[in-house]
Short mmCIF file of C-alpha atoms in Angstrom, two decimals:
data_model
loop_
_atom_site.label_atom_id
_atom_site.label_comp_id
_atom_site.label_asym_id
_atom_site.label_seq_id
_atom_site.Cartn_x
_atom_site.Cartn_y
_atom_site.Cartn_z
CA GLY T 271 47.92 -43.34 -1.96
CA ALA T 272 44.65 -42.09 -3.51
CA VAL T 273 43.42 -45.41 -5.00
CA VAL T 274 39.96 -45.70 -6.07
CA SER T 275 38.24 -49.08 -7.05
CA GLN T 276 35.25 -49.91 -9.03
CA HIS T 277 33.11 -52.99 -9.34
CA PRO T 278 32.29 -54.55 -11.57
CA SER T 279 34.73 -53.63 -14.44
CA TRP T 280 32.12 -54.62 -17.01
CA VAL T 281 28.64 -55.97 -17.19
CA ILE T 282 26.32 -57.13 -19.76
CA CYS T 283 22.54 -57.14 -18.98
CA LYS T 284 19.33 -57.52 -20.55
CA SER T 285 16.93 -54.50 -21.31
CA GLY T 286 14.76 -53.83 -18.16
CA THR T 287 17.10 -55.10 -15.64
CA SER T 288 18.93 -53.14 -12.95
CA VAL T 289 22.61 -52.87 -12.49
CA LYS T 290 24.55 -51.76 -9.46
CA ILE T 291 28.00 -50.30 -9.72
CA GLU T 292 30.19 -49.74 -6.57
CA CYS T 293 33.02 -47.09 -6.14
CA ARG T 294 35.44 -47.42 -3.03
CA SER T 295 38.32 -45.18 -2.12
CA LEU T 296 40.77 -47.77 -0.55
CA ASP T 297 43.37 -45.67 1.15
CA PHE T 298 41.59 -42.38 2.07
CA GLN T 299 38.07 -41.23 3.29
CA ALA T 300 36.15 -39.40 0.65
CA THR T 301 33.32 -37.20 1.75
CA THR T 302 32.49 -36.48 -1.93
CA MET T 303 32.48 -38.85 -4.82
CA PHE T 304 31.44 -38.04 -8.37
CA TRP T 305 29.78 -40.24 -11.02
CA TYR T 306 30.65 -39.57 -14.76
CA ARG T 307 29.40 -41.21 -17.90
CA GLN T 308 31.49 -41.26 -21.11
CA PHE T 309 30.37 -42.23 -24.57
CA PRO T 310 32.76 -43.25 -27.20
CA LYS T 311 34.98 -40.59 -28.60
CA GLN T 312 33.53 -38.12 -26.22
CA SER T 313 34.53 -36.45 -23.01
CA LEU T 314 33.39 -37.18 -19.43
CA MET T 315 30.12 -36.00 -18.48
CA LEU T 316 29.30 -35.40 -14.78
CA MET T 317 26.08 -37.05 -13.83
CA ALA T 318 25.93 -36.54 -10.25
CA THR T 319 27.90 -35.58 -6.99
CA SER T 320 27.57 -38.03 -4.09
CA ASN T 321 27.97 -36.75 -0.46
CA GLU T 322 28.28 -39.11 2.44
CA GLY T 323 25.16 -39.21 4.43
CA SER T 324 23.05 -37.04 2.24
CA LYS T 325 21.26 -37.13 -0.98
CA ALA T 326 23.12 -36.85 -4.32
CA THR T 327 23.03 -33.93 -6.41
CA TYR T 328 22.20 -34.44 -10.06
CA GLU T 329 23.29 -32.47 -12.86
CA GLN T 330 20.56 -31.07 -15.35
CA GLY T 331 19.13 -33.68 -17.52
CA VAL T 332 20.05 -36.75 -15.52
CA GLU T 333 17.05 -38.62 -14.34
CA LYS T 334 17.46 -39.24 -10.54
CA ASP T 335 14.84 -42.07 -10.63
CA LYS T 336 16.82 -43.92 -13.29
CA PHE T 337 20.37 -43.46 -11.81
CA LEU T 338 20.08 -44.10 -8.08
CA ILE T 339 23.15 -42.97 -5.99
CA ASN T 340 23.87 -44.21 -2.35
CA HIS T 341 26.82 -42.88 -0.36
CA ALA T 342 26.58 -45.15 2.59
CA SER T 343 29.99 -44.61 4.08
CA LEU T 344 33.08 -42.42 3.71
CA THR T 345 34.53 -45.02 1.43
CA LEU T 346 31.68 -46.34 -0.66
CA SER T 347 29.36 -44.98 -3.24
CA THR T 348 27.03 -46.91 -5.39
CA LEU T 349 25.24 -46.00 -8.62
CA THR T 350 22.32 -48.26 -9.63
CA VAL T 351 20.94 -48.09 -13.23
CA THR T 352 17.44 -48.96 -13.02
CA SER T 353 15.37 -50.49 -15.73
CA ALA T 354 18.48 -50.50 -18.17
CA HIS T 355 18.06 -49.78 -21.86
CA PRO T 356 20.41 -49.99 -24.63
CA GLU T 357 20.92 -46.32 -24.75
CA ASP T 358 22.20 -46.56 -21.18
CA SER T 359 25.31 -48.54 -22.50
CA SER T 360 28.28 -46.55 -21.57
CA PHE T 361 31.44 -46.26 -19.71
CA TYR T 362 30.59 -45.27 -16.10
CA ILE T 363 33.32 -43.81 -14.10
CA CYS T 364 33.49 -42.77 -10.38
CA SER T 365 36.02 -40.43 -8.81
CA ALA T 366 36.66 -39.26 -5.33
CA ARG T 367 37.96 -36.09 -3.75
CA PRO T 368 40.49 -36.64 -1.04
CA PRO T 369 40.36 -34.39 1.99
CA TRP T 370 43.76 -32.92 1.40
CA GLY T 371 43.14 -31.36 -1.95
CA TYR T 372 40.83 -30.47 -4.92
CA GLU T 373 41.78 -33.17 -7.25
CA GLN T 374 39.63 -36.00 -8.23
CA PHE T 375 41.11 -39.66 -8.51
CA PHE T 376 39.14 -41.96 -10.64
CA GLY T 377 38.24 -45.45 -10.52
CA PRO T 378 39.06 -47.72 -13.34
CA GLY T 379 35.57 -47.46 -14.71
CA THR T 380 32.62 -49.86 -15.61
CA ARG T 381 31.62 -50.70 -19.13
CA LEU T 382 27.92 -51.40 -19.06
CA THR T 383 26.30 -52.95 -22.26
CA VAL T 384 22.60 -53.36 -22.27
CA LEU T 385 21.20 -55.84 -24.61
CA GLN B 18 28.28 -27.17 -17.03
CA LYS B 19 30.91 -24.73 -17.78
CA GLU B 20 32.71 -24.59 -21.07
CA VAL B 21 36.30 -25.89 -21.51
CA GLU B 22 37.53 -25.91 -24.84
CA GLN B 23 40.39 -28.03 -26.28
CA ASN B 24 40.20 -27.23 -30.01
CA SER B 25 43.26 -28.69 -31.38
CA GLY B 26 42.97 -31.95 -33.45
CA PRO B 27 45.18 -34.93 -32.96
CA LEU B 28 48.95 -33.98 -32.39
CA SER B 29 51.83 -36.17 -33.77
CA VAL B 30 55.15 -35.48 -32.41
CA PRO B 31 58.28 -37.37 -32.91
CA GLU B 32 59.82 -39.24 -29.93
CA GLY B 33 62.06 -36.82 -27.87
CA ALA B 34 60.16 -33.72 -29.01
CA ILE B 35 57.99 -31.33 -26.98
CA ALA B 36 54.19 -31.82 -27.17
CA SER B 37 52.24 -28.48 -26.37
CA LEU B 38 48.48 -28.86 -25.44
CA ASN B 39 46.18 -25.78 -24.81
CA CYS B 40 42.99 -25.24 -23.15
CA THR B 41 40.59 -22.33 -22.38
CA TYR B 42 37.88 -22.13 -19.95
CA SER B 43 34.76 -19.84 -19.70
CA ASP B 44 34.28 -19.42 -15.70
CA ARG B 45 36.40 -16.63 -14.49
CA GLY B 46 35.59 -17.96 -10.97
CA SER B 47 37.53 -21.22 -11.41
CA GLN B 48 40.29 -21.76 -9.13
CA SER B 49 41.77 -25.22 -9.81
CA PHE B 50 42.90 -26.62 -13.09
CA PHE B 51 43.85 -30.09 -13.92
CA TRP B 52 45.51 -32.20 -16.67
CA TYR B 53 44.46 -35.85 -16.96
CA ARG B 54 45.71 -38.58 -19.28
CA GLN B 55 43.48 -41.23 -20.71
CA TYR B 56 44.68 -44.28 -22.51
CA SER B 57 42.11 -45.74 -24.82
CA GLY B 58 39.58 -47.95 -23.02
CA LYS B 59 40.85 -46.71 -19.59
CA SER B 60 39.80 -44.18 -16.97
CA PRO B 61 41.48 -40.68 -16.70
CA GLU B 62 44.80 -40.61 -14.70
CA LEU B 63 45.74 -37.28 -12.88
CA ILE B 64 48.95 -35.79 -14.25
CA MET B 65 49.09 -32.22 -13.00
CA PHE B 66 47.16 -29.72 -11.25
CA ILE B 67 47.67 -25.98 -10.85
CA TYR B 68 46.22 -23.37 -8.66
CA SER B 69 48.31 -20.15 -9.19
CA ASN B 70 49.25 -18.13 -12.27
CA GLY B 71 52.66 -19.19 -13.76
CA ASP B 72 54.33 -22.36 -14.45
CA LYS B 73 54.41 -25.75 -12.44
CA GLU B 74 56.91 -28.48 -13.45
CA ASP B 75 56.79 -32.19 -12.41
CA GLY B 76 59.22 -34.12 -14.18
CA ARG B 77 58.77 -34.01 -17.80
CA PHE B 78 55.33 -32.16 -17.62
CA THR B 79 54.89 -28.39 -17.18
CA ALA B 80 51.65 -26.84 -16.64
CA GLN B 81 51.03 -23.11 -17.24
CA LEU B 82 48.32 -21.02 -16.12
CA ASN B 83 46.99 -17.50 -17.05
CA LYS B 84 43.92 -16.59 -15.34
CA ALA B 85 43.52 -13.23 -17.02
CA SER B 86 43.57 -14.87 -20.31
CA GLN B 87 41.55 -17.86 -18.88
CA TYR B 88 44.01 -20.17 -20.49
CA VAL B 89 45.97 -23.25 -19.25
CA SER B 90 48.41 -25.36 -21.18
CA LEU B 91 50.42 -28.55 -20.75
CA LEU B 92 53.91 -29.08 -22.17
CA ILE B 93 55.39 -32.61 -22.33
CA ARG B 94 59.08 -32.56 -22.95
CA ASP B 95 61.19 -35.54 -24.19
CA SER B 96 57.96 -37.20 -25.48
CA GLN B 97 57.95 -41.09 -25.34
CA PRO B 98 55.78 -43.58 -27.03
CA SER B 99 54.10 -44.33 -23.78
CA ASP B 100 52.80 -40.62 -23.71
CA SER B 101 50.54 -41.49 -26.60
CA ALA B 102 47.16 -41.07 -25.00
CA THR B 103 44.19 -38.43 -24.94
CA TYR B 104 44.75 -35.58 -22.61
CA LEU B 105 41.85 -34.02 -20.91
CA CYS B 106 41.84 -30.45 -19.48
CA ALA B 107 39.69 -30.12 -16.21
CA VAL B 108 38.65 -26.92 -14.50
CA SER B 109 36.78 -26.57 -11.14
CA TYR B 110 33.62 -24.96 -10.68
CA GLY B 111 30.85 -24.85 -7.84
CA ASN B 112 30.75 -27.61 -5.18
CA ASN B 113 34.20 -28.91 -6.14
CA ARG B 114 32.89 -30.38 -9.49
CA LEU B 115 34.98 -30.59 -12.68
CA ALA B 116 34.33 -29.58 -16.26
CA PHE B 117 36.14 -31.46 -18.72
CA GLY B 118 37.31 -30.57 -22.24
CA LYS B 119 36.87 -32.97 -25.15
CA GLY B 120 40.50 -33.92 -24.89
CA ASN B 121 43.61 -33.80 -27.30
CA GLN B 122 44.88 -37.00 -28.81
CA VAL B 123 48.70 -37.05 -28.72
CA VAL B 124 50.60 -39.57 -30.79
CA VAL B 125 54.35 -40.00 -30.29
CA ILE B 126 55.94 -41.42 -33.24
CA PRO B 127 59.20 -43.68 -32.48
#
């Protein structure tokens, strides 16, 4: 159990376009999902906390108008990178917290390259 | 975010030996502690979690927690080449968020 999927696994886009990343908990309902970004050789940086049915809570320094998060159901959260630029190129990873514990289970990640 | 320190450089251990990883954290209010393994190019995978002071064993892995010293460690016994990865220490803080350390790279030499 505790499987989290992400789609797409990688995406290449042109500067100025928007990219949507989906995160799904496959075998449990997740009231809370999290979005992270990881640059090469660095650790995970939390971008935002996504709660079903409410607005996401963004970490300090993360532009909420640039990184749109929607948590439409108990099993789906989406991250949209709007007007992407080369500096947004990174590894984006979502996680979900199951109702039975405090641990987070991670999706496989989405590698975004903005040309 | 809260501070989570993993200061050791890459750790090379011979196959079959014990790998020892350490982590310190700044928030005395943290209640939950996690070790994740991350292979190159992949996302983190949960190995262990520990909530109470003392030791917790799961197979070849043992997590140790000392809240008074704000210290958590991970021991990997009988290290295997497949254990070669980066190990991330994570500590909980407000609203179920996790703060991650920079990670320790472990290389198991056959």
